[in-house]
Amino acid sequence: MIYTVTFNPAIDYVVAMDDFRLGATNRASREEYYFGGKGINVSIILKHLGIESVALGFVSGFTGQALENGLKAEGLETDFIKLDNGFTRINVKVKGEQETEINGQGPDISKEAVDELFAKLDNLTSDDMLIVSGSVPSSMDEDIYEKILKRMDERGVTVTVDATGKLLMNVLKYHPFLIKPNDQELADMLGKPMETTEDIIRGAEDLRNMGGRNVLISRGAKGACLVTEDGQNLTIDAIPGKAVNTVGAGDSMVAGFIAGYMKTGDYSYALKLGNAAGAATACSPGLATGEEIERKMDI
């Protein structure tokens, strides 16, 4: 089974306005909401591609209940830890001539709640995969990724990590199956510019030599690069289309890659499906459907 972890999930409230005026009463021309968080996004795309998973994480209050109910209505299996304080955050995204975002803080996560998460993770075996992604809330220990990766390494669990900076660099010693920084994040981590495809490949090889088994680098309009544990250096062009939403595109790429690899065991196909899933979400108002991803595969 695949398990995803989202430390700080959210309900994204998207409001479109033809003429947003600061300090005045504004009326929306369109409004939508999405249940989000990086791990949750991965679980949703996996579901759309026919792969089951269990979404783990922390929820609280009436918004947490709404998020959990919404995900279950979409057919997702969840096993969230319910916190006694606060409420699951709401992120407001105002779309006008310019896009403005207000991200909520979310509830504090106690040591007891983290221990409860560890207890759930300790039930995983070498037959399972864990996908850990996203930032760490201020109420949690900064080394939470390392603690999780160490426990999973001891149990032989296959782990995918979608994080950046020290969060990622500090867990490479545990040899995660897949890591997916973008090109700018790769440059920041290695402290040198990544201007060409050759630069990206060399940078990805550096991360693989540090411990990442497979290193997938998303490059936006320039496509993606993949360095694999069996010595392949693969590149793929971006799929044409009008981008309307970049939120969740990277998570969709991770989910598509994992789904493709699980179905075929072929890294080239996994890269192609990951690229299609990322592009499909970028061209959709929310996370892409399975049909939208399949159409991108045919381009």
Short mmCIF file of C-alpha atoms in Angstrom, two decimals:
data_model
loop_
_atom_site.label_atom_id
_atom_site.label_comp_id
_atom_site.label_asym_id
_atom_site.label_seq_id
_atom_site.Cartn_x
_atom_site.Cartn_y
_atom_site.Cartn_z
CA MET A 1 0.00 0.00 0.00
CA ILE A 2 1.05 3.60 -0.59
CA TYR A 3 0.76 6.06 2.28
CA THR A 4 1.06 9.83 2.00
CA VAL A 5 1.76 12.25 4.85
CA THR A 6 0.51 15.85 4.94
CA PHE A 7 1.49 17.67 8.12
CA ASN A 8 -0.60 20.78 7.50
CA PRO A 9 -3.47 20.16 5.05
CA ALA A 10 -5.77 22.94 3.92
CA ILE A 11 -8.97 23.90 2.22
CA ASP A 12 -8.07 26.21 -0.66
CA TYR A 13 -10.76 28.83 -1.24
CA VAL A 14 -10.28 30.34 -4.69
CA VAL A 15 -12.06 33.61 -5.46
CA ALA A 16 -12.01 35.24 -8.92
CA MET A 17 -12.63 38.98 -9.15
CA ASP A 18 -12.82 41.15 -12.24
CA ASP A 19 -11.70 44.24 -10.35
CA PHE A 20 -10.14 43.71 -6.92
CA ARG A 21 -9.94 46.92 -4.89
CA LEU A 22 -7.98 47.07 -1.67
CA GLY A 23 -9.93 48.62 1.23
CA ALA A 24 -13.30 48.22 -0.49
CA THR A 25 -16.11 45.66 -0.59
CA ASN A 26 -15.44 43.27 -3.49
CA ARG A 27 -17.78 40.73 -5.06
CA ALA A 28 -16.57 37.49 -6.56
CA SER A 29 -17.29 36.61 -10.16
CA ARG A 30 -16.45 32.97 -9.46
CA GLU A 31 -15.53 30.91 -6.41
CA GLU A 32 -14.28 27.38 -5.92
CA TYR A 33 -12.76 25.30 -3.15
CA TYR A 34 -10.30 22.44 -3.16
CA PHE A 35 -9.06 20.06 -0.50
CA GLY A 36 -5.29 20.32 -0.53
CA GLY A 37 -1.88 19.77 0.91
CA LYS A 38 1.01 18.19 -0.97
CA GLY A 39 0.54 14.63 0.25
CA ILE A 40 -3.22 14.84 -0.23
CA ASN A 41 -2.67 16.09 -3.79
CA VAL A 42 -0.51 13.04 -4.46
CA SER A 43 -3.21 10.72 -3.08
CA ILE A 44 -5.87 12.35 -5.26
CA ILE A 45 -3.85 12.02 -8.47
CA LEU A 46 -2.92 8.43 -7.61
CA LYS A 47 -6.64 7.72 -7.22
CA HIS A 48 -7.34 9.31 -10.61
CA LEU A 49 -4.71 6.99 -12.11
CA GLY A 50 -6.19 3.87 -10.52
CA ILE A 51 -3.71 3.53 -7.63
CA GLU A 52 -5.05 3.30 -4.08
CA SER A 53 -3.36 5.03 -1.15
CA VAL A 54 -4.00 6.05 2.44
CA ALA A 55 -3.73 9.74 3.32
CA LEU A 56 -2.14 10.35 6.74
CA GLY A 57 -1.70 13.63 8.57
CA PHE A 58 -3.33 15.96 11.07
CA VAL A 59 -6.76 17.61 10.98
CA SER A 60 -8.67 19.73 13.46
CA GLY A 61 -11.99 21.47 13.97
CA PHE A 62 -14.92 21.86 11.61
CA THR A 63 -12.67 22.54 8.63
CA GLY A 64 -10.73 19.36 9.31
CA GLN A 65 -13.96 17.38 9.39
CA ALA A 66 -15.08 18.99 6.13
CA LEU A 67 -11.75 18.12 4.50
CA GLU A 68 -11.91 14.52 5.65
CA ASN A 69 -15.54 14.15 4.52
CA GLY A 70 -14.70 15.69 1.14
CA LEU A 71 -11.80 13.33 0.52
CA LYS A 72 -13.84 10.30 1.51
CA ALA A 73 -16.59 11.45 -0.88
CA GLU A 74 -13.97 11.36 -3.64
CA GLY A 75 -13.18 7.77 -2.74
CA LEU A 76 -9.94 8.37 -0.87
CA GLU A 77 -8.98 6.33 2.19
CA THR A 78 -7.85 8.53 5.07
CA ASP A 79 -6.40 7.84 8.51
CA PHE A 80 -5.94 11.33 9.91
CA ILE A 81 -5.00 12.17 13.48
CA LYS A 82 -7.57 14.53 14.98
CA LEU A 83 -6.12 17.37 17.04
CA ASP A 84 -7.92 18.87 20.02
CA ASN A 85 -6.99 22.48 19.29
CA GLY A 86 -7.50 24.97 16.47
CA PHE A 87 -8.81 24.16 13.03
CA THR A 88 -7.43 22.96 9.73
CA ARG A 89 -6.31 26.02 7.81
CA ILE A 90 -8.10 27.78 4.99
CA ASN A 91 -5.95 29.28 2.25
CA VAL A 92 -7.55 32.15 0.34
CA LYS A 93 -6.44 32.70 -3.24
CA VAL A 94 -7.73 35.86 -4.92
CA LYS A 95 -7.48 35.79 -8.72
CA GLY A 96 -7.74 39.14 -10.45
CA GLU A 97 -5.36 41.09 -12.63
CA GLN A 98 -2.78 39.84 -10.16
CA GLU A 99 -3.00 36.79 -7.93
CA THR A 100 -2.92 37.27 -4.15
CA GLU A 101 -2.68 34.43 -1.64
CA ILE A 102 -3.38 34.38 2.10
CA ASN A 103 -2.29 31.09 3.64
CA GLY A 104 -3.59 30.09 7.04
CA GLN A 105 -1.30 29.04 9.86
CA GLY A 106 -3.00 25.82 10.95
CA PRO A 107 -3.21 24.22 14.40
CA ASP A 108 -0.32 23.42 16.71
CA ILE A 109 0.76 19.79 16.55
CA SER A 110 1.64 18.33 19.94
CA LYS A 111 4.34 15.78 20.73
CA GLU A 112 1.57 13.32 21.60
CA ALA A 113 0.05 13.75 18.14
CA VAL A 114 3.45 13.19 16.50
CA ASP A 115 3.91 10.05 18.57
CA GLU A 116 0.52 8.87 17.31
CA LEU A 117 1.71 9.41 13.74
CA PHE A 118 4.88 7.44 14.49
CA ALA A 119 2.75 4.58 15.85
CA LYS A 120 0.82 4.45 12.58
CA LEU A 121 4.01 4.55 10.51
CA ASP A 122 5.52 1.74 12.56
CA ASN A 123 2.88 -0.57 11.08
CA LEU A 124 4.34 -0.14 7.59
CA THR A 125 6.42 -2.95 6.11
CA SER A 126 8.84 -3.46 3.24
CA ASP A 127 5.82 -4.05 0.98
CA ASP A 128 4.64 -0.45 1.51
CA MET A 129 5.64 2.94 0.12
CA LEU A 130 5.55 6.21 2.05
CA ILE A 131 5.42 9.61 0.35
CA VAL A 132 6.41 12.53 2.58
CA SER A 133 6.13 16.05 1.22
CA GLY A 134 5.70 19.68 2.11
CA SER A 135 6.92 22.11 4.71
CA VAL A 136 7.11 21.46 8.45
CA PRO A 137 4.76 23.48 10.71
CA SER A 138 6.52 25.65 13.30
CA SER A 139 5.05 23.57 16.15
CA MET A 140 6.90 20.44 14.96
CA ASP A 141 10.57 19.55 15.33
CA GLU A 142 12.64 20.70 12.37
CA ASP A 143 14.18 17.22 12.06
CA ILE A 144 10.82 15.42 11.69
CA TYR A 145 11.76 14.27 8.17
CA GLU A 146 14.95 12.69 9.48
CA LYS A 147 13.08 10.94 12.29
CA ILE A 148 10.53 9.52 9.85
CA LEU A 149 13.15 8.44 7.29
CA LYS A 150 15.25 6.74 9.96
CA ARG A 151 12.26 4.73 11.23
CA MET A 152 11.26 3.75 7.70
CA ASP A 153 14.82 2.81 6.76
CA GLU A 154 14.96 0.44 9.71
CA ARG A 155 11.74 -1.21 8.50
CA GLY A 156 12.74 -1.42 4.84
CA VAL A 157 9.91 0.87 3.70
CA THR A 158 10.31 2.52 0.29
CA VAL A 159 10.14 6.30 0.75
CA THR A 160 9.62 9.18 -1.67
CA VAL A 161 10.49 12.68 -0.46
CA ASP A 162 9.25 15.90 -2.06
CA ALA A 163 10.95 18.63 -0.06
CA THR A 164 13.69 21.20 -0.48
CA GLY A 165 16.72 22.65 1.25
CA LYS A 166 17.90 21.08 4.47
CA LEU A 167 14.71 19.00 4.76
CA LEU A 168 15.82 17.09 1.68
CA MET A 169 19.60 17.23 2.07
CA ASN A 170 19.46 15.82 5.60
CA VAL A 171 17.56 12.67 4.56
CA LEU A 172 19.60 11.67 1.51
CA LYS A 173 21.68 9.41 3.76
CA TYR A 174 18.58 7.19 4.09
CA HIS A 175 18.49 6.63 0.31
CA PRO A 176 14.93 7.67 -0.56
CA PHE A 177 13.53 5.96 -3.66
CA LEU A 178 12.58 9.25 -5.32
CA ILE A 179 13.26 12.93 -4.71
CA LYS A 180 11.82 15.74 -6.85
CA PRO A 181 13.19 19.26 -6.47
CA ASN A 182 12.64 21.74 -9.29
CA ASP A 183 15.55 23.33 -11.15
CA GLN A 184 15.70 26.45 -8.97
CA GLU A 185 15.55 24.39 -5.77
CA LEU A 186 18.34 22.20 -7.14
CA ALA A 187 20.48 25.30 -7.79
CA ASP A 188 19.80 26.64 -4.30
CA MET A 189 20.72 23.35 -2.62
CA LEU A 190 23.96 22.92 -4.54
CA GLY A 191 24.86 26.59 -4.48
CA LYS A 192 25.52 26.95 -8.19
CA PRO A 193 23.52 28.01 -11.25
CA MET A 194 21.60 25.45 -13.28
CA GLU A 195 21.26 27.05 -16.70
CA THR A 196 21.50 24.15 -19.17
CA THR A 197 20.20 20.60 -19.41
CA GLU A 198 23.75 19.40 -18.84
CA ASP A 199 23.92 21.47 -15.63
CA ILE A 200 20.65 19.90 -14.44
CA ILE A 201 21.85 16.37 -15.17
CA ARG A 202 25.13 16.95 -13.33
CA GLY A 203 23.28 18.46 -10.39
CA ALA A 204 20.86 15.54 -10.27
CA GLU A 205 23.81 13.15 -10.35
CA ASP A 206 25.29 15.02 -7.38
CA LEU A 207 22.11 14.42 -5.37
CA ARG A 208 22.07 10.78 -6.43
CA ASN A 209 25.67 10.38 -5.29
CA MET A 210 24.61 11.85 -1.93
CA GLY A 211 22.02 9.10 -1.53
CA GLY A 212 18.91 9.76 -3.62
CA ARG A 213 18.16 6.62 -5.62
CA ASN A 214 16.18 8.36 -8.38
CA VAL A 215 16.33 12.14 -8.85
CA LEU A 216 13.53 13.83 -10.81
CA ILE A 217 14.01 17.52 -11.61
CA SER A 218 10.97 19.45 -12.80
CA ARG A 219 11.78 22.41 -15.06
CA GLY A 220 8.42 24.03 -15.81
CA ALA A 221 8.23 25.07 -19.46
CA LYS A 222 11.53 23.26 -20.11
CA GLY A 223 10.20 19.81 -19.19
CA ALA A 224 11.98 17.51 -16.76
CA CYS A 225 15.15 15.48 -16.22
CA LEU A 226 15.57 12.15 -14.47
CA VAL A 227 18.70 10.41 -13.21
CA THR A 228 17.95 6.83 -12.20
CA GLU A 229 19.54 4.33 -9.86
CA ASP A 230 20.31 2.03 -12.80
CA GLY A 231 22.40 4.68 -14.56
CA GLN A 232 19.93 6.25 -16.98
CA ASN A 233 19.94 10.00 -17.69
CA LEU A 234 16.54 10.85 -19.19
CA THR A 235 15.04 14.13 -20.36
CA ILE A 236 11.55 15.00 -21.56
CA ASP A 237 10.11 18.12 -23.16
CA ALA A 238 7.25 20.07 -21.63
CA ILE A 239 3.83 19.24 -23.09
CA PRO A 240 2.22 22.18 -24.90
CA GLY A 241 -0.78 23.82 -23.26
CA LYS A 242 -1.97 27.00 -21.60
CA ALA A 243 -1.03 26.96 -17.93
CA VAL A 244 -3.83 28.23 -15.72
CA ASN A 245 -2.84 26.77 -12.36
CA THR A 246 0.57 25.73 -11.06
CA VAL A 247 -0.71 24.64 -7.62
CA GLY A 248 -0.35 20.88 -7.33
CA ALA A 249 1.53 20.43 -10.62
CA GLY A 250 4.67 19.19 -8.87
CA ASP A 251 2.62 16.87 -6.64
CA SER A 252 0.88 15.55 -9.76
CA MET A 253 4.25 14.83 -11.36
CA VAL A 254 5.31 12.82 -8.30
CA ALA A 255 2.04 10.87 -8.30
CA GLY A 256 2.23 10.22 -12.04
CA PHE A 257 5.81 9.01 -11.77
CA ILE A 258 4.98 6.64 -8.90
CA ALA A 259 1.88 5.34 -10.68
CA GLY A 260 3.82 4.80 -13.90
CA TYR A 261 6.63 2.97 -12.15
CA MET A 262 4.24 0.77 -10.15
CA LYS A 263 2.36 -0.21 -13.29
CA THR A 264 5.37 -0.98 -15.49
CA GLY A 265 8.63 -0.88 -13.52
CA ASP A 266 9.97 1.26 -16.37
CA TYR A 267 11.58 4.60 -15.52
CA SER A 268 11.06 6.05 -18.99
CA TYR A 269 7.32 5.39 -18.84
CA ALA A 270 7.18 6.68 -15.26
CA LEU A 271 8.81 9.93 -16.40
CA LYS A 272 6.35 10.25 -19.29
CA LEU A 273 3.31 9.71 -17.05
CA GLY A 274 4.69 12.06 -14.40
CA ASN A 275 5.27 14.73 -17.03
CA ALA A 276 1.74 14.27 -18.38
CA ALA A 277 0.17 14.44 -14.92
CA GLY A 278 2.05 17.62 -14.04
CA ALA A 279 1.10 19.26 -17.34
CA ALA A 280 -2.54 18.22 -17.06
CA THR A 281 -2.87 19.80 -13.62
CA ALA A 282 -1.09 22.96 -14.78
CA CYS A 283 -3.70 23.29 -17.54
CA SER A 284 -6.67 22.62 -15.23
CA PRO A 285 -8.33 24.84 -12.60
CA GLY A 286 -7.75 22.11 -10.00
CA LEU A 287 -6.03 18.74 -9.91
CA ALA A 288 -6.26 16.90 -13.22
CA THR A 289 -8.61 14.02 -13.83
CA GLY A 290 -7.42 10.70 -15.16
CA GLU A 291 -8.93 11.52 -18.55
CA GLU A 292 -7.06 14.83 -18.73
CA ILE A 293 -3.81 13.07 -17.92
CA GLU A 294 -4.42 10.45 -20.59
CA ARG A 295 -5.00 13.18 -23.17
CA LYS A 296 -1.65 14.71 -22.29
CA MET A 297 -0.03 11.29 -22.69
CA ASP A 298 -1.27 11.20 -26.30
CA ILE A 299 0.31 14.54 -27.28
#
